[in-house]
Coordinates of C-alpha atoms in Angstrom, one line a residue:
M17 CA -63.7 -1.9 72.7
N18 CA -64.2 1.2 74.7
A19 CA -67.5 2.3 76.2
V20 CA -69.3 5.0 74.1
M21 CA -70.2 8.3 75.8
S22 CA -73.9 8.9 75.9
K23 CA -75.3 11.0 73.0
P24 CA -76.0 14.6 74.2
E25 CA -79.6 15.8 74.3
G26 CA -80.7 17.4 71.1
S27 CA -77.8 16.0 69.1
M28 CA -78.1 16.2 65.3
W29 CA -76.7 12.7 65.0
S30 CA -78.8 9.5 64.9
D31 CA -78.0 6.7 67.4
D32 CA -76.1 4.7 64.7
Q33 CA -74.1 7.8 63.6
W34 CA -73.2 8.6 67.2
Q35 CA -71.9 5.1 67.7
A36 CA -69.8 5.4 64.6
I37 CA -68.4 8.8 65.6
M38 CA -67.5 7.8 69.2
R39 CA -66.7 4.1 69.1
S40 CA -63.0 3.1 69.2
G41 CA -60.7 0.2 70.0
N42 CA -61.0 -1.9 66.8
D43 CA -61.5 -1.7 63.1
I44 CA -64.8 -0.2 62.1
L45 CA -66.7 -0.2 58.8
V46 CA -69.7 2.1 58.4
A47 CA -71.8 0.8 55.5
A48 CA -74.8 2.8 54.7
A49 CA -76.8 4.2 51.7
A50 CA -75.7 7.2 49.7
G51 CA -76.8 10.5 51.2
S52 CA -76.9 9.1 54.8
G53 CA -74.1 11.4 56.0
K54 CA -71.2 8.8 56.1
T55 CA -68.5 11.4 55.2
A56 CA -69.9 13.9 57.7
V57 CA -69.7 11.1 60.3
L58 CA -66.0 10.6 59.4
V59 CA -65.2 14.3 59.6
E60 CA -67.0 14.6 62.9
R61 CA -65.1 11.6 64.3
I62 CA -61.8 13.4 63.4
I63 CA -63.0 16.6 65.0
K64 CA -64.1 14.9 68.2
K65 CA -60.7 13.2 68.5
V66 CA -58.5 16.2 67.9
I67 CA -60.3 18.7 70.1
N68 CA -60.3 16.3 73.1
E69 CA -56.9 16.7 74.6
E70 CA -57.5 14.0 77.2
A71 CA -58.0 11.4 74.4
G72 CA -54.3 11.9 73.4
F73 CA -55.0 12.2 69.7
S74 CA -53.2 14.7 67.5
V75 CA -54.2 15.6 63.9
D76 CA -50.7 14.8 62.6
R77 CA -51.0 11.2 63.8
L78 CA -54.1 10.5 61.7
L79 CA -54.1 9.3 58.1
V80 CA -57.3 10.4 56.3
A81 CA -57.5 9.0 52.8
T82 CA -60.1 9.8 50.1
F83 CA -60.3 9.6 46.3
T84 CA -60.3 13.2 45.2
K85 CA -58.1 16.2 46.0
A86 CA -61.3 18.3 46.3
A87 CA -62.7 16.0 49.0
A88 CA -59.4 16.0 50.9
A89 CA -59.2 19.8 50.8
E90 CA -62.9 20.1 52.0
M91 CA -62.1 17.7 54.9
R92 CA -59.1 19.8 55.9
Q93 CA -61.1 23.0 55.8
R94 CA -64.0 21.6 57.8
I95 CA -61.6 20.4 60.5
R96 CA -59.9 23.9 60.5
E97 CA -63.2 25.6 60.9
A98 CA -64.2 23.3 63.8
L99 CA -60.9 23.9 65.6
E100 CA -61.3 27.7 65.1
R101 CA -64.8 27.6 66.6
E102 CA -63.6 25.7 69.6
L103 CA -60.7 28.1 70.0
E104 CA -63.1 31.0 70.0
K105 CA -64.9 29.4 72.9
A106 CA -61.6 28.7 74.8
P107 CA -58.8 31.0 73.6
D108 CA -56.4 29.8 76.3
R109 CA -56.4 26.1 75.1
E110 CA -52.9 25.6 73.8
H111 CA -53.9 22.1 72.6
L112 CA -56.3 23.6 70.0
R113 CA -53.6 26.1 68.8
R114 CA -51.2 23.2 68.3
Q115 CA -53.7 21.2 66.3
L116 CA -54.4 24.2 64.1
A117 CA -50.6 24.7 63.6
M118 CA -50.1 21.0 62.6
L119 CA -53.2 20.8 60.4
G120 CA -51.3 22.0 57.3
R121 CA -48.9 19.1 57.4
A122 CA -51.5 16.5 58.5
S123 CA -51.9 13.4 56.2
I124 CA -55.3 14.3 54.8
T125 CA -54.8 13.2 51.2
T126 CA -55.8 11.0 48.3
L127 CA -54.6 7.4 48.2
H128 CA -52.5 8.1 45.1
S129 CA -50.8 11.1 46.8
F130 CA -50.0 9.0 49.8
C131 CA -48.5 6.3 47.5
M132 CA -46.4 9.0 45.9
E133 CA -45.2 10.2 49.3
V134 CA -44.2 6.6 50.2
I135 CA -42.3 6.2 46.9
R136 CA -40.4 9.5 47.3
R137 CA -39.5 8.6 50.9
Y138 CA -38.3 5.1 50.2
Y139 CA -37.4 5.1 46.5
Q140 CA -34.1 3.4 47.2
L141 CA -36.0 0.2 48.0
I142 CA -37.5 -0.3 44.6
P143 CA -36.1 -0.5 41.0
L144 CA -37.2 2.9 40.0
D145 CA -35.3 6.0 38.8
P146 CA -35.9 8.7 41.4
G147 CA -36.3 11.2 38.6
F148 CA -39.2 9.3 37.2
R149 CA -42.3 11.1 35.7
I150 CA -45.9 9.9 35.3
L151 CA -47.1 9.3 31.8
N152 CA -50.2 11.2 30.8
E153 CA -53.1 9.1 29.4
H154 CA -52.2 9.8 25.8
E155 CA -48.5 8.8 26.2
A156 CA -49.5 5.6 28.0
D157 CA -52.0 4.7 25.3
L158 CA -49.4 5.2 22.6
L159 CA -46.7 3.1 24.5
R160 CA -49.2 0.3 25.1
Q161 CA -50.1 0.2 21.4
D162 CA -46.5 0.0 20.4
V163 CA -45.9 -2.9 22.9
L164 CA -49.0 -4.8 21.8
E165 CA -48.2 -4.5 18.1
E166 CA -44.7 -5.9 18.6
L167 CA -46.0 -8.7 20.9
F168 CA -48.8 -9.7 18.5
E169 CA -46.4 -9.7 15.5
E170 CA -44.2 -12.2 17.4
K171 CA -47.2 -14.3 18.5
Y172 CA -48.5 -14.7 15.0
G173 CA -45.0 -15.7 13.8
D174 CA -44.9 -18.5 16.4
A175 CA -48.5 -19.5 15.9
E176 CA -47.5 -22.2 13.3
H177 CA -45.9 -24.2 16.1
G178 CA -48.8 -24.0 18.6
G179 CA -52.0 -22.6 17.0
E180 CA -53.6 -21.6 20.4
F181 CA -52.9 -17.9 19.7
L182 CA -54.7 -18.2 16.4
R183 CA -57.7 -19.7 18.1
L184 CA -57.6 -16.9 20.7
A185 CA -57.5 -14.4 17.8
D186 CA -60.3 -16.2 16.1
W187 CA -62.4 -16.0 19.2
F188 CA -61.9 -12.3 20.0
S189 CA -60.6 -10.5 16.9
G190 CA -62.6 -9.0 14.1
E191 CA -62.2 -10.0 10.5
R192 CA -60.2 -7.0 9.6
S193 CA -58.3 -6.1 12.8
D194 CA -57.1 -7.2 16.2
D195 CA -58.6 -4.2 17.9
A196 CA -61.0 -6.2 20.0
L197 CA -58.3 -8.5 21.2
Y198 CA -56.0 -5.6 21.9
Q199 CA -58.7 -4.1 24.1
L200 CA -59.4 -7.4 25.9
V201 CA -55.7 -7.9 26.7
Q202 CA -55.5 -4.4 28.1
R203 CA -58.7 -4.7 30.1
L204 CA -57.5 -8.0 31.7
Y205 CA -54.1 -6.4 32.3
D206 CA -55.8 -3.4 34.0
F207 CA -58.1 -5.7 36.1
S208 CA -55.1 -7.8 37.2
R209 CA -53.3 -4.6 38.3
S210 CA -56.1 -4.1 40.9
H211 CA -54.8 -7.2 42.6
P212 CA -51.8 -7.2 44.9
W213 CA -50.2 -10.1 43.0
P214 CA -51.3 -9.6 39.4
D215 CA -49.3 -12.4 37.7
E216 CA -50.3 -14.9 40.3
W217 CA -53.9 -13.9 40.1
L218 CA -53.8 -14.3 36.3
R219 CA -52.3 -17.8 36.5
D220 CA -54.7 -18.9 39.2
T221 CA -57.6 -17.6 37.1
A222 CA -56.4 -19.6 34.1
A223 CA -55.9 -22.7 36.2
A224 CA -59.5 -22.4 37.5
F225 CA -60.8 -23.1 34.0
S226 CA -59.3 -26.7 34.3
L227 CA -60.8 -27.7 37.6
K228 CA -61.8 -31.4 38.0
D229 CA -64.9 -31.0 40.0
T230 CA -67.3 -28.4 41.5
A231 CA -66.0 -28.9 45.0
A232 CA -62.8 -27.2 44.0
L233 CA -64.5 -24.1 42.8
G234 CA -64.8 -22.6 46.2
A235 CA -61.0 -22.5 46.6
T236 CA -60.4 -20.4 43.4
P237 CA -59.3 -16.8 44.0
W238 CA -62.1 -15.3 41.9
V239 CA -64.8 -17.3 43.7
K240 CA -63.3 -16.2 47.0
S241 CA -63.6 -12.6 45.9
I242 CA -67.2 -13.2 44.8
L243 CA -67.9 -14.5 48.3
A244 CA -66.1 -11.5 49.9
D245 CA -68.1 -9.1 47.8
A246 CA -71.4 -10.9 48.7
R247 CA -70.5 -10.8 52.4
L248 CA -69.9 -7.0 52.2
A249 CA -73.1 -6.5 50.3
L250 CA -75.2 -8.5 52.8
A251 CA -73.6 -6.7 55.7
G252 CA -74.7 -3.4 54.1
A253 CA -78.2 -4.9 53.6
A254 CA -78.4 -5.8 57.3
S255 CA -77.4 -2.3 58.2
L256 CA -80.2 -0.9 56.0
L257 CA -82.7 -3.1 57.6
E258 CA -81.7 -1.9 61.0
Q259 CA -82.3 1.6 59.9
A260 CA -85.7 0.6 58.5
K261 CA -86.6 -1.0 61.8
E262 CA -85.6 2.2 63.6
A263 CA -87.9 4.3 61.3
A264 CA -90.7 1.8 61.6
S265 CA -90.6 1.8 65.4
A266 CA -90.4 5.6 65.7
P267 CA -93.5 7.6 66.7
G268 CA -95.7 7.8 63.6
G269 CA -93.8 5.0 61.9
P270 CA -95.4 2.0 60.2
A271 CA -95.0 -0.4 63.2
A272 CA -97.0 -3.0 61.3
Y273 CA -94.0 -3.5 59.1
M274 CA -91.8 -4.7 62.0
S275 CA -92.6 -8.4 61.7
T276 CA -91.8 -8.4 58.0
L277 CA -88.6 -6.4 58.6
E278 CA -87.5 -9.0 61.2
D279 CA -88.2 -11.8 58.7
D280 CA -86.1 -9.8 56.1
L281 CA -83.2 -9.5 58.6
Q282 CA -83.4 -13.2 59.4
L283 CA -83.2 -14.0 55.7
V284 CA -80.2 -11.7 55.1
H285 CA -78.4 -13.2 58.1
A286 CA -79.2 -16.7 56.9
L287 CA -77.7 -15.9 53.4
S288 CA -74.6 -14.3 55.1
D289 CA -74.2 -17.4 57.3
A290 CA -74.4 -19.6 54.2
L291 CA -71.5 -17.7 52.6
H292 CA -69.4 -18.8 55.5
S293 CA -70.6 -22.3 56.0
T294 CA -72.1 -23.7 52.8
P295 CA -70.0 -25.2 49.9
W296 CA -70.0 -23.1 46.8
E297 CA -71.8 -25.8 44.8
E298 CA -74.8 -25.5 47.1
L299 CA -75.0 -21.7 47.2
Y300 CA -77.1 -21.5 44.0
A301 CA -80.0 -23.3 45.6
V302 CA -79.7 -21.4 48.9
F303 CA -79.9 -18.0 47.2
Q304 CA -82.6 -19.0 44.7
Q305 CA -84.8 -20.1 47.6
G306 CA -84.4 -16.8 49.5
V307 CA -87.7 -14.9 49.1
F308 CA -88.9 -11.7 50.7
G309 CA -92.4 -11.5 52.2
K310 CA -95.0 -8.8 51.7
L311 CA -95.4 -5.8 53.9
K312 CA -98.7 -5.6 55.9
A313 CA -101.2 -3.0 55.0
V314 CA -101.3 0.1 57.1
K315 CA -103.8 3.0 57.3
K316 CA -102.5 6.2 55.9
S317 CA -104.1 8.1 58.8
E318 CA -102.1 6.2 61.3
V319 CA -98.5 6.8 60.0
L320 CA -96.4 9.7 58.9
P321 CA -95.9 9.4 55.1
E322 CA -92.2 10.3 55.3
L323 CA -91.5 7.5 57.7
Q324 CA -93.5 5.0 55.7
E325 CA -91.7 6.1 52.5
R326 CA -88.3 5.8 54.2
V327 CA -88.9 2.3 55.4
K328 CA -90.1 1.2 51.9
N329 CA -87.1 2.8 50.2
L330 CA -84.6 1.2 52.6
R331 CA -86.3 -2.2 52.1
D332 CA -86.3 -1.8 48.3
L333 CA -82.5 -1.2 48.5
V334 CA -82.1 -4.4 50.5
K335 CA -84.3 -6.4 48.0
K336 CA -82.2 -4.9 45.1
I337 CA -79.0 -6.0 46.8
V338 CA -80.2 -9.6 47.3
T339 CA -81.7 -9.8 43.8
E340 CA -78.5 -8.7 42.2
L341 CA -76.6 -11.3 44.1
K342 CA -79.1 -14.0 43.0
T343 CA -78.8 -13.1 39.4
S344 CA -75.2 -12.0 38.9
L345 CA -73.2 -14.0 41.3
F346 CA -75.4 -17.0 42.1
G347 CA -77.5 -17.3 38.9
R348 CA -76.1 -20.7 37.6
T349 CA -75.5 -24.1 39.2
A350 CA -72.0 -25.2 39.9
E351 CA -72.2 -27.8 37.2
Q352 CA -73.2 -25.2 34.6
F353 CA -70.3 -23.1 35.8
L354 CA -67.8 -25.9 35.5
E355 CA -68.9 -27.0 32.0
E356 CA -68.5 -23.5 30.7
L357 CA -65.0 -23.3 32.2
H358 CA -63.7 -26.5 30.7
A359 CA -64.8 -25.5 27.2
S360 CA -62.8 -22.2 27.5
A361 CA -59.7 -23.5 29.3
P362 CA -57.1 -23.7 26.5
V363 CA -58.0 -20.3 25.1
M364 CA -58.0 -18.7 28.5
E365 CA -54.5 -20.1 29.2
E366 CA -53.3 -18.5 26.0
L367 CA -55.0 -15.2 26.9
V368 CA -53.3 -15.1 30.3
D369 CA -49.9 -15.9 28.8
T370 CA -50.4 -13.0 26.4
V371 CA -51.4 -10.6 29.2
I372 CA -48.4 -11.6 31.3
A373 CA -46.1 -11.1 28.3
F374 CA -47.6 -7.7 27.6
A375 CA -47.2 -6.7 31.3
E376 CA -43.5 -7.6 31.3
R377 CA -42.8 -5.8 28.0
Y378 CA -44.8 -2.7 29.0
R379 CA -42.9 -2.5 32.3
H380 CA -39.6 -2.6 30.5
A381 CA -40.7 0.0 28.0
K382 CA -41.7 2.4 30.8
A383 CA -38.5 1.7 32.7
S384 CA -36.4 2.5 29.6
K385 CA -38.0 6.0 29.6
S386 CA -37.8 6.5 33.4
T387 CA -41.6 6.7 33.4
V388 CA -44.5 5.1 35.3
D389 CA -48.3 5.1 34.7
F390 CA -50.9 5.9 37.3
N391 CA -51.4 2.4 38.5
D392 CA -47.7 1.8 39.0
L393 CA -47.8 4.2 41.9
E394 CA -49.9 1.8 44.0
H395 CA -47.8 -1.2 43.1
Y396 CA -44.5 0.4 43.8
C397 CA -46.0 1.7 47.1
L398 CA -47.1 -1.9 47.9
Q399 CA -43.7 -3.2 47.0
I400 CA -42.2 -0.9 49.6
L401 CA -44.7 -1.7 52.3
R402 CA -44.7 -5.5 51.8
H403 CA -41.9 -7.5 53.3
E404 CA -39.7 -9.3 50.8
A405 CA -40.5 -12.6 52.3
S406 CA -44.2 -12.1 51.6
T407 CA -46.2 -14.5 49.4
P408 CA -49.7 -14.3 48.0
G409 CA -50.9 -16.4 50.8
H410 CA -49.1 -14.6 53.6
T411 CA -48.3 -10.9 53.4
Q412 CA -46.0 -9.4 56.0
P413 CA -45.4 -5.6 56.7
S414 CA -41.9 -4.3 55.8
D415 CA -39.9 -2.1 58.1
A416 CA -41.3 0.9 56.2
A417 CA -44.9 -0.3 56.9
L418 CA -44.1 -0.7 60.6
E419 CA -42.9 2.8 60.7
Y420 CA -46.2 4.0 59.3
Q421 CA -48.0 1.8 61.8
S422 CA -46.1 3.6 64.5
Q423 CA -46.8 7.0 63.0
F424 CA -50.6 6.7 62.6
D425 CA -52.9 6.3 65.6
E426 CA -55.8 5.9 63.3
V427 CA -56.3 5.3 59.6
L428 CA -59.5 6.7 58.2
L429 CA -60.8 5.8 54.7
D430 CA -63.6 7.5 52.9
E431 CA -65.6 5.9 50.0
Y432 CA -64.4 2.5 50.9
Q433 CA -66.6 0.9 48.2
D434 CA -64.2 2.5 45.6
T435 CA -61.1 0.8 46.9
N436 CA -59.5 -2.1 45.0
S437 CA -57.6 -4.9 46.5
V438 CA -54.2 -3.2 46.1
Q439 CA -55.4 -0.1 47.9
E440 CA -57.0 -2.2 50.6
E441 CA -53.7 -4.1 51.1
I442 CA -51.8 -0.8 51.3
V443 CA -54.2 0.4 54.0
R444 CA -54.0 -2.9 55.9
L445 CA -50.2 -2.9 55.9
I446 CA -49.9 0.6 57.4
S447 CA -52.7 -0.2 60.0
R448 CA -52.1 -2.0 63.3
E449 CA -53.2 -5.5 63.7
G450 CA -55.7 -6.7 66.4
P451 CA -57.8 -5.0 67.6
G452 CA -57.0 -2.6 64.7
N453 CA -57.2 1.1 64.1
R454 CA -59.0 1.5 60.8
F455 CA -62.2 3.5 60.3
M456 CA -63.8 3.1 56.9
V457 CA -67.1 4.4 55.4
G458 CA -68.7 3.2 52.3
D459 CA -71.8 3.1 50.2
V460 CA -73.5 -0.4 50.3
K461 CA -75.4 0.3 47.0
Q462 CA -72.2 0.2 44.9
S463 CA -68.9 -1.6 45.0
I464 CA -66.3 -2.2 42.5
V465 CA -65.6 -5.8 41.6
R466 CA -62.5 -7.1 43.4
P467 CA -60.4 -9.7 41.7

């Protein structure tokens, strides 16, 4: 990791923000609360890189990915304005003129647009008609409905020989229609599509309902994803506490809170360490025993109200994060977990079989019309970037992915908390390994559930 240049006197950036802007040499995740200027930090990082000719960066060798076209357009405009300001100061700097000229073709885009670019560039590597079009939402809904009706009709016809589908329908369908089961199959299908290996994830999920003992729970893919989400949440909580300590120790800050904040940070680190070293069946007790202390009283006349309020608000966010982990992810004992799984195993196996059958038929129905839906873009892109020898346990970059690794000196991702596992895998495959060249910013207060 390279040494960070000292922050200029009078800089508008906090110490943490300056570190995020200037640090390089490895993968970096900036996790902070909403409204803390994360996106501004990302944009400033880009600007600092491209205006510094000695750094050797060029705007056309960066991939900047966000989730809306408006955000991408705003980033491009802010970079353009910064370059123009610098050029006004030094009109003879050809480097700045080159950066402005290349900005129009720079890869500042949405993830879906990037996936489309990959597919158009390497369409010959996937089983997709190059003249494909994307179904609109209404068309996709109608096609799904047709596929489901045909599938369910066949399932009911075969139910006399098995009966498990009838039990599945009894569990989830209403008295007069299968609408609820239709919706469940589609929700599970959609959720599986946020995983790089959807069919394998579905089968592993079904198998997890038949585990023999609690010790095996920790090896299941969905428990692994729970642990990964918990680690990310706690990393964000630790970052918030560091910000709270900075405010508490500032002139006029509630310094009396420091000892409690140190205890809070120790608790968060202990919980994070437990996620790495404690068996799943023991984590329930670990999290239930984690308790926050009370802040010491301070005299209003001795502190600035805005600093006191900031510390309290940051600490409340941390307490909320930990409380949600305790109730939603670690709210039952491992034995209770396993008992519930066993009772549901046969029906879950039938549900997964139904979802996989639906996925295959839906894929064929789309292919027959030379169409794709929105989520297909990510999976076709991933298929191009993933080496054909890859397995769920070991993914290797394809030649196409290696070309992108060579093309991009840095991959920057905004709103990281909104990425699913497929998008994360795409970003990983086009990024360089060890020490890494990814820069990601995300809101620790909210994160989608990763399968």
